[in-house]
PDB file of C-alpha atoms in Angstrom:
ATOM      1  CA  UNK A   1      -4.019  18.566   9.878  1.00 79.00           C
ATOM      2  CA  UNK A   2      -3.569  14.959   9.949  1.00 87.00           C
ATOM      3  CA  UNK A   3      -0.014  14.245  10.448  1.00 92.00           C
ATOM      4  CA  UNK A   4       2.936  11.367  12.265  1.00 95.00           C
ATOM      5  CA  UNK A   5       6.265  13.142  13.080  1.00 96.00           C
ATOM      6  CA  UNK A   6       9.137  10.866  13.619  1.00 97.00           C
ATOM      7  CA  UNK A   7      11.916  12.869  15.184  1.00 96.00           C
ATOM      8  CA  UNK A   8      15.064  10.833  14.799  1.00 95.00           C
ATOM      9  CA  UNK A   9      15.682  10.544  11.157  1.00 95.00           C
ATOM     10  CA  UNK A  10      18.623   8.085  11.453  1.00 97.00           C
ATOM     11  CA  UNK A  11      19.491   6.194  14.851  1.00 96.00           C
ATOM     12  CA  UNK A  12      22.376   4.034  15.759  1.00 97.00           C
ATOM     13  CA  UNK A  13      22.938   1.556  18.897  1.00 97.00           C
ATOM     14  CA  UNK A  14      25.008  -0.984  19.793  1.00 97.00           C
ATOM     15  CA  UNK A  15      23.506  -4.958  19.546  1.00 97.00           C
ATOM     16  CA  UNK A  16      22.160  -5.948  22.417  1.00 97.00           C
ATOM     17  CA  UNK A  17      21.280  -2.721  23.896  1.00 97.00           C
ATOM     18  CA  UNK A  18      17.432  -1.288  24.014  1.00 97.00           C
ATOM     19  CA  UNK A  19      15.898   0.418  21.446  1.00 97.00           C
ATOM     20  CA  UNK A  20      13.270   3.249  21.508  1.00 97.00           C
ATOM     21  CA  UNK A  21      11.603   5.050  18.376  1.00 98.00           C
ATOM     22  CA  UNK A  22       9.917   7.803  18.393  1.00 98.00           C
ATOM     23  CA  UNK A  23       6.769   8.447  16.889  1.00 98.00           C
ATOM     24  CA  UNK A  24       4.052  11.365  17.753  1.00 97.00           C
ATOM     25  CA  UNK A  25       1.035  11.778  15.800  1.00 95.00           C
ATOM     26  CA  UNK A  26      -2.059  14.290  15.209  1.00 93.00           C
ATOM     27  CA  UNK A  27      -5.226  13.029  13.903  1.00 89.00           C
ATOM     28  CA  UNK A  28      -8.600  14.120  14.453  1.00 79.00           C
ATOM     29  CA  UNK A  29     -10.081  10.990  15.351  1.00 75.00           C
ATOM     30  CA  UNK A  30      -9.411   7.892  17.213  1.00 78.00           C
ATOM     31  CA  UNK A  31      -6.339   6.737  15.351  1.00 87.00           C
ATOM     32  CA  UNK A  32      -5.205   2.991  14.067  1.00 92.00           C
ATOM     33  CA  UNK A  33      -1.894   3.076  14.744  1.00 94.00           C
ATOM     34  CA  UNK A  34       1.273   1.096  13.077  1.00 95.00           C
ATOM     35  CA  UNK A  35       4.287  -0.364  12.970  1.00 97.00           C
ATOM     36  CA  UNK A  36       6.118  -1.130  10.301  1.00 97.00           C
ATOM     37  CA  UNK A  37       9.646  -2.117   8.806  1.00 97.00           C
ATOM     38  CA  UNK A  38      11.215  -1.919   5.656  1.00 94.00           C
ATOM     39  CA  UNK A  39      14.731  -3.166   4.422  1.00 91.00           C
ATOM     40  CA  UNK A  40      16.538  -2.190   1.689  1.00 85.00           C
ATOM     41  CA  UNK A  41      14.596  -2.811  -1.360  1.00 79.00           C
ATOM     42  CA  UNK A  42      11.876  -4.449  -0.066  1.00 82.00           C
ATOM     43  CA  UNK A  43       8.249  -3.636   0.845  1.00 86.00           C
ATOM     44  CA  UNK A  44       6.966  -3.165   4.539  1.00 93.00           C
ATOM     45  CA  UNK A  45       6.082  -5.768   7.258  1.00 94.00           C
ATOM     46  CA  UNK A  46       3.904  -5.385   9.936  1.00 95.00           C
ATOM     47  CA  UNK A  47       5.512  -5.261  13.256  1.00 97.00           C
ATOM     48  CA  UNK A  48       2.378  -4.546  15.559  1.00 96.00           C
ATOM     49  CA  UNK A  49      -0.565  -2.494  16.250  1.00 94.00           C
ATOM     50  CA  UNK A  50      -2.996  -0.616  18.289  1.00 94.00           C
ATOM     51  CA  UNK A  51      -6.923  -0.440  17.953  1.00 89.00           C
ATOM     52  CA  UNK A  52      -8.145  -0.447  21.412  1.00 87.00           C
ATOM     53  CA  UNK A  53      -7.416  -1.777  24.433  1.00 88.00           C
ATOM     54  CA  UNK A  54      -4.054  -2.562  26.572  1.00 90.00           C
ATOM     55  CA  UNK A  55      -2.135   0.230  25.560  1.00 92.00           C
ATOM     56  CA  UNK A  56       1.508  -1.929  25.356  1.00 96.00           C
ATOM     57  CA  UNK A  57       0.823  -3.586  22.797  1.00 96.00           C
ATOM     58  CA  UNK A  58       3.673  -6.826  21.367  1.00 97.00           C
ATOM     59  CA  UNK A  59       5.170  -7.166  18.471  1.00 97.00           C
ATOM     60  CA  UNK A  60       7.054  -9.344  15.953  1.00 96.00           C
ATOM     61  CA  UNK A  61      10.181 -10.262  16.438  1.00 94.00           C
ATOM     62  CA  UNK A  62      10.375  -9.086  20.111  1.00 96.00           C
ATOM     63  CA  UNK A  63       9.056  -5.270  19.647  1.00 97.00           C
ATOM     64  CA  UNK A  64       6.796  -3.639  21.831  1.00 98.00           C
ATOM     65  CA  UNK A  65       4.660   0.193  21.604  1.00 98.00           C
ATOM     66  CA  UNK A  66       2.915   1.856  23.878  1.00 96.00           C
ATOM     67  CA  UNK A  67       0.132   3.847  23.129  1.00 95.00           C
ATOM     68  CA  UNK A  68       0.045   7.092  24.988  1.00 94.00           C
ATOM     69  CA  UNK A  69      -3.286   9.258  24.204  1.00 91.00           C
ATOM     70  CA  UNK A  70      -2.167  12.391  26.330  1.00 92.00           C
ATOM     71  CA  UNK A  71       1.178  12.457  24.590  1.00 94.00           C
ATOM     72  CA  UNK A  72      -0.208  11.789  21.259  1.00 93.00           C
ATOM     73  CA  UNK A  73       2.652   8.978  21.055  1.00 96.00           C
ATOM     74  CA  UNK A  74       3.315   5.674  19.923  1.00 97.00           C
ATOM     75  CA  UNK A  75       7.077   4.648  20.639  1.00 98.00           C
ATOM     76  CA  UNK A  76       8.769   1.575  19.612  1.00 98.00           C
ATOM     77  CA  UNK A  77      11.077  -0.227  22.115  1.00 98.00           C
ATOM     78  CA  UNK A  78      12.982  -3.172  22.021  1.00 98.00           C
ATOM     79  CA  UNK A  79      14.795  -4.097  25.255  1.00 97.00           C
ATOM     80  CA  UNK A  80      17.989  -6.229  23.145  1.00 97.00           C
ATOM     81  CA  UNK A  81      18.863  -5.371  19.683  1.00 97.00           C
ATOM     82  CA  UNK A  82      19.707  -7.968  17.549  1.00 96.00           C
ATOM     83  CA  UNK A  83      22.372  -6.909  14.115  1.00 95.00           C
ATOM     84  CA  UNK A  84      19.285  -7.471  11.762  1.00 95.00           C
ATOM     85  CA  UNK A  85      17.438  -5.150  12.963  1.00 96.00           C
ATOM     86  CA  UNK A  86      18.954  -2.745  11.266  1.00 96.00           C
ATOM     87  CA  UNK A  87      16.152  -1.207   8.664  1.00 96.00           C
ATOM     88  CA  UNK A  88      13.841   1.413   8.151  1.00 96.00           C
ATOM     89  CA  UNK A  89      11.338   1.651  10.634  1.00 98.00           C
ATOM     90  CA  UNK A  90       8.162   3.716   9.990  1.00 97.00           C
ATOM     91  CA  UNK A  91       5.166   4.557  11.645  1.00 97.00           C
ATOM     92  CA  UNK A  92       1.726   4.781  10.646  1.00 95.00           C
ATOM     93  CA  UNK A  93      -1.643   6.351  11.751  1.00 93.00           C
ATOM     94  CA  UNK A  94      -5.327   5.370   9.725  1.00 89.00           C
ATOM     95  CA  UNK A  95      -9.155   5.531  10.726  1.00 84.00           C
ATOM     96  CA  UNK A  96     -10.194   2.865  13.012  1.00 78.00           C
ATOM     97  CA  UNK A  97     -13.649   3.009  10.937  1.00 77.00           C
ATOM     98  CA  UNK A  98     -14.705   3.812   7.544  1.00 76.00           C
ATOM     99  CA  UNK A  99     -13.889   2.038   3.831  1.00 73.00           C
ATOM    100  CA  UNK A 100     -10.433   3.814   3.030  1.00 75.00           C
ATOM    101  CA  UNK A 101      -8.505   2.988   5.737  1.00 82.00           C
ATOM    102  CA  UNK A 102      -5.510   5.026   3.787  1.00 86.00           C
ATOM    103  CA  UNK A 103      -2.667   5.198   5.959  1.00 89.00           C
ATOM    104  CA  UNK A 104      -0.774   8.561   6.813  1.00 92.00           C
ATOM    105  CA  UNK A 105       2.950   8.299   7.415  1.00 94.00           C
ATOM    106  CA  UNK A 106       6.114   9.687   9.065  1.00 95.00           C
ATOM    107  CA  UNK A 107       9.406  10.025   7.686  1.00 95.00           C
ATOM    108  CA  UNK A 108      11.080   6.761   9.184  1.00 96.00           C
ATOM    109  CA  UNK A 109      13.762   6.661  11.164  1.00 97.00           C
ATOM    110  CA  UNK A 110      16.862   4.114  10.085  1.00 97.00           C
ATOM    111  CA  UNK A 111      18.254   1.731  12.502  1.00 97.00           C
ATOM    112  CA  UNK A 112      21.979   1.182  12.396  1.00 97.00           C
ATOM    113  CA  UNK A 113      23.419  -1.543  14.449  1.00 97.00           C
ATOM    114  CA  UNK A 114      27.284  -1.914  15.290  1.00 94.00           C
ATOM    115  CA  UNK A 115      28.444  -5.016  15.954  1.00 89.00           C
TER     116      UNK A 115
ATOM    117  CA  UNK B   1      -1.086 -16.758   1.696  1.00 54.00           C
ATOM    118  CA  UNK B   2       1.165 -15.854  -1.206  1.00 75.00           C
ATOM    119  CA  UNK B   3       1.065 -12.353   0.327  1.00 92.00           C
ATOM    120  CA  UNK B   4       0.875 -10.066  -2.294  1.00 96.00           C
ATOM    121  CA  UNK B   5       2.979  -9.871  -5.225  1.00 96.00           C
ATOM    122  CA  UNK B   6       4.177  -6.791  -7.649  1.00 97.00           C
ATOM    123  CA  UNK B   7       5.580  -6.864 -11.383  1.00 97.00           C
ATOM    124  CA  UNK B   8       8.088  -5.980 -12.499  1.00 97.00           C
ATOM    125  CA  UNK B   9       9.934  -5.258  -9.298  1.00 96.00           C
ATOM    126  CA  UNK B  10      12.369  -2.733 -11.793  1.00 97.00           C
ATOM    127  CA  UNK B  11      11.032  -0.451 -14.704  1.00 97.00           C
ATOM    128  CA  UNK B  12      13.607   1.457 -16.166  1.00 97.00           C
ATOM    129  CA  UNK B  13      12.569   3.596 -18.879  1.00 97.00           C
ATOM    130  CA  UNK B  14      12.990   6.984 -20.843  1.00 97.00           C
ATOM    131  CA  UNK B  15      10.747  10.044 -20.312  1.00 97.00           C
ATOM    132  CA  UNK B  16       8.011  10.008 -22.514  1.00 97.00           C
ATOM    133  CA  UNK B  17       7.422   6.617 -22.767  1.00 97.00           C
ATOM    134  CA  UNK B  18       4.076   5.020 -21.072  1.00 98.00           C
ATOM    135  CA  UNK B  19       4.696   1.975 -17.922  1.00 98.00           C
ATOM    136  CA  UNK B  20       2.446  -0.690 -16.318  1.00 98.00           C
ATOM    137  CA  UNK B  21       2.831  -2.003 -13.419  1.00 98.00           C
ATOM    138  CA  UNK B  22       0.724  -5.385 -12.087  1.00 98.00           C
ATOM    139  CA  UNK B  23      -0.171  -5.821  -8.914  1.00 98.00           C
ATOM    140  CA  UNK B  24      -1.748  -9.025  -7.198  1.00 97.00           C
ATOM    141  CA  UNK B  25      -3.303  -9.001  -3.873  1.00 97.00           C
ATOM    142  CA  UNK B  26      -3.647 -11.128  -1.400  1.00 95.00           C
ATOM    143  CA  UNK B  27      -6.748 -13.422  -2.404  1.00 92.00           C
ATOM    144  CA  UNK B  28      -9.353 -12.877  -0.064  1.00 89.00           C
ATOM    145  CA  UNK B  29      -8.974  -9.074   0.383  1.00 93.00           C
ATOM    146  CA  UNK B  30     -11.056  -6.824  -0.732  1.00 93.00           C
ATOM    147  CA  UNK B  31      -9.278  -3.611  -0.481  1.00 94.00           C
ATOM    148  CA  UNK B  32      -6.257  -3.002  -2.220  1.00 95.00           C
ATOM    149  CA  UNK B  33      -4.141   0.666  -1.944  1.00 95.00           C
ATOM    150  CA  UNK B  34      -1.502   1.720  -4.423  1.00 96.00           C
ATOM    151  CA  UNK B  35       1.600   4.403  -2.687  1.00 95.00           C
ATOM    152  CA  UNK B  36       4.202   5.862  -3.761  1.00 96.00           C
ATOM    153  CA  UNK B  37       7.562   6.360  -1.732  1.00 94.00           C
ATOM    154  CA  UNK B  38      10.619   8.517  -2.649  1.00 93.00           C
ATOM    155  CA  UNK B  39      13.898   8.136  -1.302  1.00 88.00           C
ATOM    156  CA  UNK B  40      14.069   9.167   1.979  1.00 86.00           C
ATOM    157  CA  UNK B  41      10.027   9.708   2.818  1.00 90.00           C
ATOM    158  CA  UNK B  42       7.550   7.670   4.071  1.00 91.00           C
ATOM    159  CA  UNK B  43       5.071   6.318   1.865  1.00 92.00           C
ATOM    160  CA  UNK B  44       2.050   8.745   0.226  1.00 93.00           C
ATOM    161  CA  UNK B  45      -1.109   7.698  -0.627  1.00 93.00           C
ATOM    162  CA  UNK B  46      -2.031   7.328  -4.587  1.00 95.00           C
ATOM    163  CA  UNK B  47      -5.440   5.469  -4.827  1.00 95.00           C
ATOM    164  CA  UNK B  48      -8.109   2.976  -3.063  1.00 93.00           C
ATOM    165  CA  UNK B  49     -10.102   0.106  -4.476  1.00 94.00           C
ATOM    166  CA  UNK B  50     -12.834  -2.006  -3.150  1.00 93.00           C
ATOM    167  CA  UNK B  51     -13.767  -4.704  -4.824  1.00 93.00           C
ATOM    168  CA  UNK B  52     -13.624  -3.194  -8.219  1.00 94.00           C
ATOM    169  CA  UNK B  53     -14.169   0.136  -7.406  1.00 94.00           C
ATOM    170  CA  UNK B  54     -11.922   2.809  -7.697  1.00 93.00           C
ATOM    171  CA  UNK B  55     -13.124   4.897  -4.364  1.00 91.00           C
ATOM    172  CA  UNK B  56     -10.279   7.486  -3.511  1.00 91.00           C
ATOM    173  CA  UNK B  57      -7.845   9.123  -5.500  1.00 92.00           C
ATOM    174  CA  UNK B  58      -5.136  11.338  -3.943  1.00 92.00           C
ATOM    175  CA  UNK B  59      -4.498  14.631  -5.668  1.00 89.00           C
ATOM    176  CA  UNK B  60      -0.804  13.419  -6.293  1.00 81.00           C
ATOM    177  CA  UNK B  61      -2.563  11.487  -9.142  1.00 84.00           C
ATOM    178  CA  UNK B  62      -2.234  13.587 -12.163  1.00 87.00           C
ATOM    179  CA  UNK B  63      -4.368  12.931 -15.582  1.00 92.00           C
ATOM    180  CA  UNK B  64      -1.202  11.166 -16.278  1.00 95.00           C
ATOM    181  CA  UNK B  65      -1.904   8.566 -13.885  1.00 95.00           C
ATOM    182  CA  UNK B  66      -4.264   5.378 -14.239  1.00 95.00           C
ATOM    183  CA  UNK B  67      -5.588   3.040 -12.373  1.00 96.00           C
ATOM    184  CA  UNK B  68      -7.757  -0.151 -12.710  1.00 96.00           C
ATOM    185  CA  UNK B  69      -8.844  -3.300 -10.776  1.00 96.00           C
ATOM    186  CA  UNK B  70     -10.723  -4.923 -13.464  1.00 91.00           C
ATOM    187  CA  UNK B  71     -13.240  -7.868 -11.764  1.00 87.00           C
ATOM    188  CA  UNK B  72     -11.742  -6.976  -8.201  1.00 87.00           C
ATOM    189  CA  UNK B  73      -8.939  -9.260  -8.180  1.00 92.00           C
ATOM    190  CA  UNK B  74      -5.543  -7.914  -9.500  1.00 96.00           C
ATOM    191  CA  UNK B  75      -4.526  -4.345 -10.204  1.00 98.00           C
ATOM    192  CA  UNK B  76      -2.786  -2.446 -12.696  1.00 98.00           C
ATOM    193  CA  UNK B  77      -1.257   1.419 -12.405  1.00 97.00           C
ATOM    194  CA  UNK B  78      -0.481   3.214 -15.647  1.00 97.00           C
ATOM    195  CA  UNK B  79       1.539   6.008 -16.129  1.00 97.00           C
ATOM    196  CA  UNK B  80       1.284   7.879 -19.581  1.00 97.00           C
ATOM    197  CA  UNK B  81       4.157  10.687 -20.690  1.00 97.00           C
ATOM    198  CA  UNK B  82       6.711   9.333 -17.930  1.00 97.00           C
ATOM    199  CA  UNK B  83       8.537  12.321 -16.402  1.00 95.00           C
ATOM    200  CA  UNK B  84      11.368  12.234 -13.985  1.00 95.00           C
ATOM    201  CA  UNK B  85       9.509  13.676 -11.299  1.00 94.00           C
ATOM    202  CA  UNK B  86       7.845   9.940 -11.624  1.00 96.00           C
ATOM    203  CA  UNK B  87      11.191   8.135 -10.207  1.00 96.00           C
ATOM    204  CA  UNK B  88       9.666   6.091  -6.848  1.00 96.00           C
ATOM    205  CA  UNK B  89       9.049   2.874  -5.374  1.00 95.00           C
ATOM    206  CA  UNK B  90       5.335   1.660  -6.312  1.00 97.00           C
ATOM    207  CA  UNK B  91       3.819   0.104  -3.556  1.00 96.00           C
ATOM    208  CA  UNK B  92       0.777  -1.907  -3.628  1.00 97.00           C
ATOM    209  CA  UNK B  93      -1.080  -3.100  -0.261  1.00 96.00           C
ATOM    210  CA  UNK B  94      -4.134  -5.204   0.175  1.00 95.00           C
ATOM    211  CA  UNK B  95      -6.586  -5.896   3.172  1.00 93.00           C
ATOM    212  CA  UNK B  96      -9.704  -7.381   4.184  1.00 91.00           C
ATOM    213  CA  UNK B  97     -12.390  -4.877   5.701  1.00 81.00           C
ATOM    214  CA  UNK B  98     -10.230  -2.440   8.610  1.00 79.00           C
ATOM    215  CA  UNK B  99      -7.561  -5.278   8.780  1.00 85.00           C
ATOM    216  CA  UNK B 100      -4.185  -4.057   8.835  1.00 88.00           C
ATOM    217  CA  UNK B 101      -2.496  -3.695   5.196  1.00 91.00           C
ATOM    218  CA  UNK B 102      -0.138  -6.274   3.760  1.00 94.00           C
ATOM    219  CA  UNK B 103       2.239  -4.653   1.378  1.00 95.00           C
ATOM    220  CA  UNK B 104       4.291  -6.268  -1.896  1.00 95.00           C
ATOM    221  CA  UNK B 105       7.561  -5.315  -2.535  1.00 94.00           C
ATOM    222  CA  UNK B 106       7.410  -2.574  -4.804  1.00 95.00           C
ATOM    223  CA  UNK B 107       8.010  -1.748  -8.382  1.00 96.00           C
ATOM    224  CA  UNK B 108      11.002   0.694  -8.675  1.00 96.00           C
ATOM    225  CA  UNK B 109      10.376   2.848 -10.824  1.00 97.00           C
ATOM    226  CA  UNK B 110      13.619   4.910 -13.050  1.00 97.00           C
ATOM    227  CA  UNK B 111      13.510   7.305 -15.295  1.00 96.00           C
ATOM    228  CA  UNK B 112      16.281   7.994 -17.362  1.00 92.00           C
TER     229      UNK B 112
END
């Protein structure tokens, strides 16, 4: 079964420390994977992803993934927090060929930040 | 790049009655993908145009549910006999070919 499992429903770190999300995912084929972020009310950007290639891949707004194909994981890090990144951070897995590139998603994982 | 732009961004209504919402894509894309999202979940996949045809529907879309993308351009999802199980952000996305997907923000939808 096609599936992305993020494991930390609700995280919270202190601004300027680093950041790491959690995202494992099981798909049959060669995934397209995702990052994305949503605040409150609002639809979801884009914060990077992976095709092929370099597996660290860079980000918007200073994130970073890495792609690791034995672990079946695509973690988020950021190495300084900044206060507004606190959101709703999901993760994403599609086909990397085909016409319905319909994304599968995890839970999300919220991002508190104290001051 | 307007990005892509949903209406109304609230619907509240009572259960029963029938809602539209609008959606307009991004101009050049091709694809566009309609979601839904309850509180607390990622988002779940309702339907997939290209062009103007309707290719995929999930089998979260009941008969109750409608969708159209008349002439390929903008979008419109219909839901007939509202029922509260219908409560949810709306999300439209649109793309061009395997491109990633740029989302709107959402039509909340209530249901009182």
């Amino acid at each position: 079964a096609q599936s992305v499992t993020q494991p930390d429903i609700h995280i919270t770190v202190s601004e300027g420390a680093s950041l790491e999300l959690r995202c494992n995912y099981s798909y049959g084929a060669t995934p397209y994977l995702f990052w994305y972020v949503q605040s409150p009310g609002q639809g979801l950007q884009l914060l990077l992803k992976y095709f092929s290639g370099d597996t660290l891949v860079q980000g918007i707004k200073g994130f970073e993934a890495e792609f690791k194909r034995s672990q079946s994981s695509f973690n988020l890090r950021k190495p300084s927090v900044h206060w507004s990144d606190a959101a709703e951070y999901f993760c994403a897995v599609g086909p990397n060929a085909g016409n319905n590139r319909k994304l599968i998603w995890g839970l999300g994982t919220s991002l508190g930040v104290n001051p | 790049d307007t990005g892509v732009s949903q209406d109304p961004r609230h619907k509240i209504t009572k259960r029963g009655q029938n809602v539209t919402f609008r959606c307009d894509p991004i101009s050049e894309h091709n694809r566009l993908y309609w979601y839904r999202q309850t509180l607390g979940q990622g988002p779940e996949f309702l339907t997939y145009f290209q062009n103007e045809a309707q290719l995929e529907k999930s089998r979260l879309l009941s008969d109750r549910f409608s969708a159209e993308r008349p002439k390929g351009s903008f979008s419109t999802l219909e839901i007939q006999r509202t029922e509260q199980g219908d409560s949810a952000m709306y999300l439209c996305a649109s793309s061009w070919g395997g491109e990633p997907q740029h989302f709107g923000d959402g039509t909340r939808l209530s249901i009182l």
